[in-house]
PDB file of C-alpha atoms in Angstrom:
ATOM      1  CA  UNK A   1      94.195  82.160 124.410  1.00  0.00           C
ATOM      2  CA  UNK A   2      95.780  78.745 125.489  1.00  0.00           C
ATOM      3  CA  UNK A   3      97.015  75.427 124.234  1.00  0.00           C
ATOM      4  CA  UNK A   4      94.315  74.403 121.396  1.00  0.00           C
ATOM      5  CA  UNK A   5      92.195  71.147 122.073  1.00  0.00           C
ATOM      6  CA  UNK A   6      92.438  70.133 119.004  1.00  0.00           C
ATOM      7  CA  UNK A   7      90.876  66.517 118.310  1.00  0.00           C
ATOM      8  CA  UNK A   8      93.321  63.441 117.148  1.00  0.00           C
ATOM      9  CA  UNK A   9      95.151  63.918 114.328  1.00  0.00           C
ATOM     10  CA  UNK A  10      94.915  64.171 111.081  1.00  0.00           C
ATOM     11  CA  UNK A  11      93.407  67.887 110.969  1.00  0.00           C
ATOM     12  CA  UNK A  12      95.454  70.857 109.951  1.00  0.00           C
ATOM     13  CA  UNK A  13      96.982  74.116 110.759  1.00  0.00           C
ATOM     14  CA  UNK A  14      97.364  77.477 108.853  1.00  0.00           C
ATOM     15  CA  UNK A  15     100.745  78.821 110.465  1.00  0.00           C
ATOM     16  CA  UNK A  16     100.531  82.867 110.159  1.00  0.00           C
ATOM     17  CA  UNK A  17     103.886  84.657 110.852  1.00  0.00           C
ATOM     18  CA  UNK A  18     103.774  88.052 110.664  1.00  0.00           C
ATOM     19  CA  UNK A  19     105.875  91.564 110.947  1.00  0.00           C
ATOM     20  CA  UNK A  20     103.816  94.735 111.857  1.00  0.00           C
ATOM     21  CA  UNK A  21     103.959  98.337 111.046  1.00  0.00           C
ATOM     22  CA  UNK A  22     104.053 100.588 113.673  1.00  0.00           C
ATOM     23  CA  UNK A  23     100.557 101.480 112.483  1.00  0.00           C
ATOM     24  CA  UNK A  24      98.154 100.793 115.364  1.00  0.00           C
ATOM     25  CA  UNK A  25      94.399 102.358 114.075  1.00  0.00           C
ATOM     26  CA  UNK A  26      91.989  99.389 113.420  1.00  0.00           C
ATOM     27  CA  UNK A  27      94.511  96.681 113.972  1.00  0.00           C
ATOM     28  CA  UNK A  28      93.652  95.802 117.758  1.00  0.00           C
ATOM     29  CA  UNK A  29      90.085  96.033 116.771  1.00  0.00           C
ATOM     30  CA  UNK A  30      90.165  93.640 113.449  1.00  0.00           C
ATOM     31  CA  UNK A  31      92.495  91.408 115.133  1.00  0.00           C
ATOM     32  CA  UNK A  32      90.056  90.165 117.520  1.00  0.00           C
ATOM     33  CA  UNK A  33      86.885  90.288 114.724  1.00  0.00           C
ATOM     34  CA  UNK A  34      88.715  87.666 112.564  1.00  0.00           C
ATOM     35  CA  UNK A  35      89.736  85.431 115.631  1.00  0.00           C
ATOM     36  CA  UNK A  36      86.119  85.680 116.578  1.00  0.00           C
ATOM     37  CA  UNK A  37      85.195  85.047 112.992  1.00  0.00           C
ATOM     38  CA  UNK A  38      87.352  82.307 112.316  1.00  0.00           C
ATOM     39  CA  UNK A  39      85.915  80.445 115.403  1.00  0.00           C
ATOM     40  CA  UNK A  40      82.702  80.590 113.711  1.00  0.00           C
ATOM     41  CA  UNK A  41      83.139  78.933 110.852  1.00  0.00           C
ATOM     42  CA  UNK A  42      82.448  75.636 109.895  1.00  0.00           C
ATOM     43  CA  UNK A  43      85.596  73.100 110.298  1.00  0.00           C
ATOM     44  CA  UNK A  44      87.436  75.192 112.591  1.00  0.00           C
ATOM     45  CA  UNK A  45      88.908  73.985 115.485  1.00  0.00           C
ATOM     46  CA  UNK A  46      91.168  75.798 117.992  1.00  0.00           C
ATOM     47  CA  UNK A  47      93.891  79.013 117.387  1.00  0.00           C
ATOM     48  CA  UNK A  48      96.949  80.214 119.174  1.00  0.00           C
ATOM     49  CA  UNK A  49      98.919  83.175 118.632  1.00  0.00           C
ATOM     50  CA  UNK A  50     101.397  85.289 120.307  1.00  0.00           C
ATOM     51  CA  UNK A  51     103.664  88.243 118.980  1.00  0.00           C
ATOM     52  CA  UNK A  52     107.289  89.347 120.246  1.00  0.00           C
ATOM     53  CA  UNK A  53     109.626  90.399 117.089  1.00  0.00           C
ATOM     54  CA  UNK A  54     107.316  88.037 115.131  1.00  0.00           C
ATOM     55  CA  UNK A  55     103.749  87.181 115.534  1.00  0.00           C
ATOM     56  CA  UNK A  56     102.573  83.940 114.829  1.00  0.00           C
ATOM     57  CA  UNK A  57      98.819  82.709 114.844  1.00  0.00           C
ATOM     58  CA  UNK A  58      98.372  78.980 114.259  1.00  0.00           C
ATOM     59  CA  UNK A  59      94.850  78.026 113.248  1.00  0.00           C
ATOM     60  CA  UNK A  60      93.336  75.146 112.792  1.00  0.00           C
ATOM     61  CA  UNK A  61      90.688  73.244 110.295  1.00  0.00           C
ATOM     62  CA  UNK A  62      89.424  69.832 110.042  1.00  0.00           C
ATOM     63  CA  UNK A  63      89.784  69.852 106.352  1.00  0.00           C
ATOM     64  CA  UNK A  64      91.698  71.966 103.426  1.00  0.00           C
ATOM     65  CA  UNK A  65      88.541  73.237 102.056  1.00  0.00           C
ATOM     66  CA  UNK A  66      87.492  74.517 105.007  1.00  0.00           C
ATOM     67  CA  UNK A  67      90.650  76.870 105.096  1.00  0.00           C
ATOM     68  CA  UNK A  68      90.189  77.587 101.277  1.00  0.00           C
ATOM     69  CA  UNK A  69      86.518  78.675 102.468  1.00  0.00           C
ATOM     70  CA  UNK A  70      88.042  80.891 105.115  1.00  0.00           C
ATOM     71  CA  UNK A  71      90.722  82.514 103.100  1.00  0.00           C
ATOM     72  CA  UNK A  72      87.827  83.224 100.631  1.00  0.00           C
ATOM     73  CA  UNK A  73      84.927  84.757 103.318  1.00  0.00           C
ATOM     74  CA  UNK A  74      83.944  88.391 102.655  1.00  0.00           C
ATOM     75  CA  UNK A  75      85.321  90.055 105.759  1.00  0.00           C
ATOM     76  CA  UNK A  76      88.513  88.273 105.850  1.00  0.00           C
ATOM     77  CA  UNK A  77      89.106  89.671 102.306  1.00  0.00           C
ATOM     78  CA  UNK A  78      88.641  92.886 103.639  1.00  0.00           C
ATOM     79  CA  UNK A  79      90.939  92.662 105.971  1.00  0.00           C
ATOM     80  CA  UNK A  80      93.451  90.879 103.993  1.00  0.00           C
ATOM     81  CA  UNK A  81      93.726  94.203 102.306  1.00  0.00           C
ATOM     82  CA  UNK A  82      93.831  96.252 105.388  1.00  0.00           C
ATOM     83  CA  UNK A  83      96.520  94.240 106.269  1.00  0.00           C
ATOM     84  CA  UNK A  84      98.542  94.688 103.117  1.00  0.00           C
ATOM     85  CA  UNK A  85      97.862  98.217 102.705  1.00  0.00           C
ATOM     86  CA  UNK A  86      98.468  99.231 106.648  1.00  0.00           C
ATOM     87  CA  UNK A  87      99.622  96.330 109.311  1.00  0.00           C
ATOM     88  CA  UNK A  88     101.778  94.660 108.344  1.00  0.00           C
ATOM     89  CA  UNK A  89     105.763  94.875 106.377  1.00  0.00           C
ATOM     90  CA  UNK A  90     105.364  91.096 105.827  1.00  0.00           C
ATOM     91  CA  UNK A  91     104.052  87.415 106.413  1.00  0.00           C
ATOM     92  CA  UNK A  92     104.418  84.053 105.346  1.00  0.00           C
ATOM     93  CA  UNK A  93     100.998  81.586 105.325  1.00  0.00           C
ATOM     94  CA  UNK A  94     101.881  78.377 105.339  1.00  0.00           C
ATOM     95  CA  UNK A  95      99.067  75.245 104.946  1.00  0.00           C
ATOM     96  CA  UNK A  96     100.020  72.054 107.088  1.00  0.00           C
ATOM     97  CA  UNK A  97      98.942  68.709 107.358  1.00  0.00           C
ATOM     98  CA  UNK A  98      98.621  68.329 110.993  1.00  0.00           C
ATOM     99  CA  UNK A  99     100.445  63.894 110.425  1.00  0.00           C
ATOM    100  CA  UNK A 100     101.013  63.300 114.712  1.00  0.00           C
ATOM    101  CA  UNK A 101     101.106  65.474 117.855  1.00  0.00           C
ATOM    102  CA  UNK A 102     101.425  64.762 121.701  1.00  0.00           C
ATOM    103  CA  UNK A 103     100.919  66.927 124.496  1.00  0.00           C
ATOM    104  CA  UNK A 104     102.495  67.346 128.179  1.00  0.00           C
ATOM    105  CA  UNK A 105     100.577  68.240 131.604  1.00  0.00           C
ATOM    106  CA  UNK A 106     101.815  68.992 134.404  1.00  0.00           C
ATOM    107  CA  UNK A 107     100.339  66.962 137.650  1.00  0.00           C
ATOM    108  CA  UNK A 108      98.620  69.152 140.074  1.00  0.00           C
TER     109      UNK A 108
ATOM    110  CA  UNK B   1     114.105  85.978 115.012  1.00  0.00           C
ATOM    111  CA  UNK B   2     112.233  87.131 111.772  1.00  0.00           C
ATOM    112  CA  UNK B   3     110.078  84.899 109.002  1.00  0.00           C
ATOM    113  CA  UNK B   4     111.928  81.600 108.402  1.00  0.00           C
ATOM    114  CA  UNK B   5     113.020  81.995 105.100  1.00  0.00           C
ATOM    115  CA  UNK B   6     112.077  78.189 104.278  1.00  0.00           C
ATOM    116  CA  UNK B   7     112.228  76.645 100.461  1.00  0.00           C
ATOM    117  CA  UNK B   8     109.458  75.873  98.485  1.00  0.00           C
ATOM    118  CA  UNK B   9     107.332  73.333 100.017  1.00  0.00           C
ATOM    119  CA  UNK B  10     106.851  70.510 100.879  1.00  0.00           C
ATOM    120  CA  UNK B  11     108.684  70.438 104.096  1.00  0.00           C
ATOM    121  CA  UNK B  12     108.099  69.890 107.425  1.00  0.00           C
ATOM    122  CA  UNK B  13     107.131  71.962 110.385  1.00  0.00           C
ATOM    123  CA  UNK B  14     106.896  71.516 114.384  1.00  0.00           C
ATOM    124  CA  UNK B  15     104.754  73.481 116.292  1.00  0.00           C
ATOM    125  CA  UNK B  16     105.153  73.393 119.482  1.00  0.00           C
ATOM    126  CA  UNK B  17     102.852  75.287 122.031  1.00  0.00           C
ATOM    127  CA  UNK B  18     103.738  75.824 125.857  1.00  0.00           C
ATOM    128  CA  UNK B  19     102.396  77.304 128.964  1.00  0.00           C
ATOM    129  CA  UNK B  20     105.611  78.302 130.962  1.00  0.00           C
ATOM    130  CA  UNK B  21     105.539  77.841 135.259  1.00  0.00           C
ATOM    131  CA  UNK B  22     107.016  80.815 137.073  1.00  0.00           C
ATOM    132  CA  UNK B  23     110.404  78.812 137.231  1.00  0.00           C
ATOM    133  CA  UNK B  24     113.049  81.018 135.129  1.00  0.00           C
ATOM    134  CA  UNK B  25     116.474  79.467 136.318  1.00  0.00           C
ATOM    135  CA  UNK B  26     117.823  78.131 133.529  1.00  0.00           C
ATOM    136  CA  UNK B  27     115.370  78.934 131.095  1.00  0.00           C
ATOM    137  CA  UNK B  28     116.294  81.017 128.686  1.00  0.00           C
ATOM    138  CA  UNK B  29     119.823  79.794 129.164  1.00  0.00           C
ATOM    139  CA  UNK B  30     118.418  76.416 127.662  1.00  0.00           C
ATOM    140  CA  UNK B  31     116.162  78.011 125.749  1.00  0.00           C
ATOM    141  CA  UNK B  32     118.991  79.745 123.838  1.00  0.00           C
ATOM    142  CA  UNK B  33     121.449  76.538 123.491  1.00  0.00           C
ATOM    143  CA  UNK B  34     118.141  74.552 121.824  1.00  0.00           C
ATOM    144  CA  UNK B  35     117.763  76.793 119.010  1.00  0.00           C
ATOM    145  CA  UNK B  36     121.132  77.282 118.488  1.00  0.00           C
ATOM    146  CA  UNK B  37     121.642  73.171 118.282  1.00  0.00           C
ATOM    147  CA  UNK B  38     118.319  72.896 116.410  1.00  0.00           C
ATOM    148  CA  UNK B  39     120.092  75.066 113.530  1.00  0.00           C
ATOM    149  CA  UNK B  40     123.114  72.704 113.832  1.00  0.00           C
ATOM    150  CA  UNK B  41     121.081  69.518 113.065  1.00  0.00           C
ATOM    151  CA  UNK B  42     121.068  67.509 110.028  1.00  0.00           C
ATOM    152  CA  UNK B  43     117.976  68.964 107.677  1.00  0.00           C
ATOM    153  CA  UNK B  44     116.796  72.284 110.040  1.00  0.00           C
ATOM    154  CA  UNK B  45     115.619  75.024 107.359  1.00  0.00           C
ATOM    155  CA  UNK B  46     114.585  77.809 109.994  1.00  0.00           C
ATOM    156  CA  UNK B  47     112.629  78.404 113.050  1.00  0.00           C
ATOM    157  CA  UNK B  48     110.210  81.135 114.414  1.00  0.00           C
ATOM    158  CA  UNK B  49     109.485  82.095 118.102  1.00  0.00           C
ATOM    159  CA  UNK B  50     107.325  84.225 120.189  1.00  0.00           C
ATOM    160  CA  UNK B  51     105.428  84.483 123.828  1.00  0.00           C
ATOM    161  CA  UNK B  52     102.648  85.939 125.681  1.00  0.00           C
ATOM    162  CA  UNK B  53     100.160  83.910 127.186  1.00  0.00           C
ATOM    163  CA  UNK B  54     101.231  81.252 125.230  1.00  0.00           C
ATOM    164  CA  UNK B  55     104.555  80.526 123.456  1.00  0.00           C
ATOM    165  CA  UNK B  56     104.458  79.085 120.257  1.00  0.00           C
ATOM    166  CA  UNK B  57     108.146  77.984 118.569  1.00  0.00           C
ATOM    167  CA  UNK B  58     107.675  76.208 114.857  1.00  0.00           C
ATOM    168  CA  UNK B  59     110.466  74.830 113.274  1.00  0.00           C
ATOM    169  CA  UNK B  60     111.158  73.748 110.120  1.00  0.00           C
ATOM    170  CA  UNK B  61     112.850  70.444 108.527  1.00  0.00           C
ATOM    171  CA  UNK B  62     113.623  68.724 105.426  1.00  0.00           C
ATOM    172  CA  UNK B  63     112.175  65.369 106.749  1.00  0.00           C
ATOM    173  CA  UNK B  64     110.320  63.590 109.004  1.00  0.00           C
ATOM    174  CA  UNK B  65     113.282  61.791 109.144  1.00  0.00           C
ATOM    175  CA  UNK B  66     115.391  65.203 110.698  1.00  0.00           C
ATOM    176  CA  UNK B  67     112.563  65.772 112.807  1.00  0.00           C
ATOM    177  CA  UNK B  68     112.533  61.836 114.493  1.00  0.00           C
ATOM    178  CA  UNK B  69     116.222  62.586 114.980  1.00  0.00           C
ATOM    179  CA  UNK B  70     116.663  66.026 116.553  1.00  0.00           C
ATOM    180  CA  UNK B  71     113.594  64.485 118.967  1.00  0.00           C
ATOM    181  CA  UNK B  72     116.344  62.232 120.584  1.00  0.00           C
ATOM    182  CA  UNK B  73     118.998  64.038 120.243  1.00  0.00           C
ATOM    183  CA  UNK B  74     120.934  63.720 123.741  1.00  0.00           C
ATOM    184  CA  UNK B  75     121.189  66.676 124.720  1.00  0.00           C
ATOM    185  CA  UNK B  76     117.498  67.926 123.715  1.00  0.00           C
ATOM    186  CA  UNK B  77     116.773  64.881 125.601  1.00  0.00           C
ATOM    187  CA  UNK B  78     117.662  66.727 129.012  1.00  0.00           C
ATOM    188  CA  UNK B  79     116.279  69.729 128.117  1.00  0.00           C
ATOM    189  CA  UNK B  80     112.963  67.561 127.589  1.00  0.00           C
ATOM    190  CA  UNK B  81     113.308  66.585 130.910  1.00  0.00           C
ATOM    191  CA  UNK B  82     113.784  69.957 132.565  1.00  0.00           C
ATOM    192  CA  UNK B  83     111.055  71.146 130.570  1.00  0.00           C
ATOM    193  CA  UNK B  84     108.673  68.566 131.885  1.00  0.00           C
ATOM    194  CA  UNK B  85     110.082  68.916 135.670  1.00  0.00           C
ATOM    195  CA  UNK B  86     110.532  72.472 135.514  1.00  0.00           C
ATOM    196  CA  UNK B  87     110.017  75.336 133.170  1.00  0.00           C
ATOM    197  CA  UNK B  88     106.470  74.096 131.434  1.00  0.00           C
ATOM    198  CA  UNK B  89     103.184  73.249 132.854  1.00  0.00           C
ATOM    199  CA  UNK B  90     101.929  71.979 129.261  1.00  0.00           C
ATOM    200  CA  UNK B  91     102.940  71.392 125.987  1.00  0.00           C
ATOM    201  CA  UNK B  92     101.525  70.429 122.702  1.00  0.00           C
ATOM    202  CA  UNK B  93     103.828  69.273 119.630  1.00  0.00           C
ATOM    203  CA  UNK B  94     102.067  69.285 116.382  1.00  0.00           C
ATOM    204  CA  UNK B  95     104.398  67.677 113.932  1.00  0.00           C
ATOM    205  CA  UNK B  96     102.909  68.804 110.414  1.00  0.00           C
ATOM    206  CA  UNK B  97     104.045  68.615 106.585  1.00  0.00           C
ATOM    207  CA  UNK B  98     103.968  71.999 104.782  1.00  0.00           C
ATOM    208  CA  UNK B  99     101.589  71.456 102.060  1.00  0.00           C
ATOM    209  CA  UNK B 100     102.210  74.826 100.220  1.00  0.00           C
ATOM    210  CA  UNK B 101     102.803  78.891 101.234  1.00  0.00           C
ATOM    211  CA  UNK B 102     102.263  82.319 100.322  1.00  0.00           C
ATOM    212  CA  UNK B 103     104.502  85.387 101.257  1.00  0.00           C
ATOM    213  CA  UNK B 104     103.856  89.318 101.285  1.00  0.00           C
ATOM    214  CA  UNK B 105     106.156  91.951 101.466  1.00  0.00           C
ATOM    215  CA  UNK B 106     105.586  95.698 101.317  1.00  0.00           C
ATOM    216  CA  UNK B 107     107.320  97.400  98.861  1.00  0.00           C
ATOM    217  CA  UNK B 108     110.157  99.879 100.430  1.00  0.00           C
TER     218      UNK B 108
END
């Protein structure tokens, strides 16, 4: 999963840090359904994420009430739960206006 | 590094995504000295961190006006530099205002 080619800004991000469980069943599995998920709904438009102590997964939307649509979809609730009840000890979700960015590139 | 514990929003956040080279002298040396001077600045509320493929480091401010001024900040300023020659292949820097957040944690 690289750098997200996200389009010029304005857009915006849902910034996901999280603590896990030592519980492993189902998370692996889910983990990559909701990514997958995610990607396929409408107004989405890139994700990171990587996990050390913390895990953080940045998403990111062209609009709010595309997010509000995600954190509302059927499967996602599911897991939501599943995530409560088993994965994770905590998180924090925080919504973001996406206001500037820039990017660096190496030459080849 | 666990979940910033931030305020209420609004507030600002910087996201910034990398892709490291192979390079580590110096790194984590620098990397180390930046957060610690981040948390020094002016208007710095917390910060998050975490690599694998990617890294992803957000941290969070005040104001835009904290954020402008930790940007030049000399000595971030040469570790900008190094980055570029040195420790990053890409970047992208996403600066973003906190709209609103949500927390969970799992009773003991």
């Amino acid at each position: 999963m690289p750098i997200a080619n996200t389009p010029p800004a304005p857009y915006y991000a849902v910034i996901f840090t999280s603590v896990r469980t030592d519980v492993e069943d189902g998370y692996a599995a889910m983990s990559d359904a909701m990514v997958a998920s995610a990607a396929a709904q409408p107004g989405f438009l890139g994700v990171e994420s990587a996990r050390e102590e913390v895990g953080i997964t940045v998403s990111y939307w062209d609009s709010l009430e595309a997010i509000a649509a995600w954190k509302r979809d059927g499967a996602h609730l599911v897991a939501q739960k599943l995530g409560r009840d088993n994965w994770y000890t905590a998180y924090k979700t925080r919504i973001c206006k996406v206001e500037h960015d820039y990017s660096f590139f190496a030459q080849a």
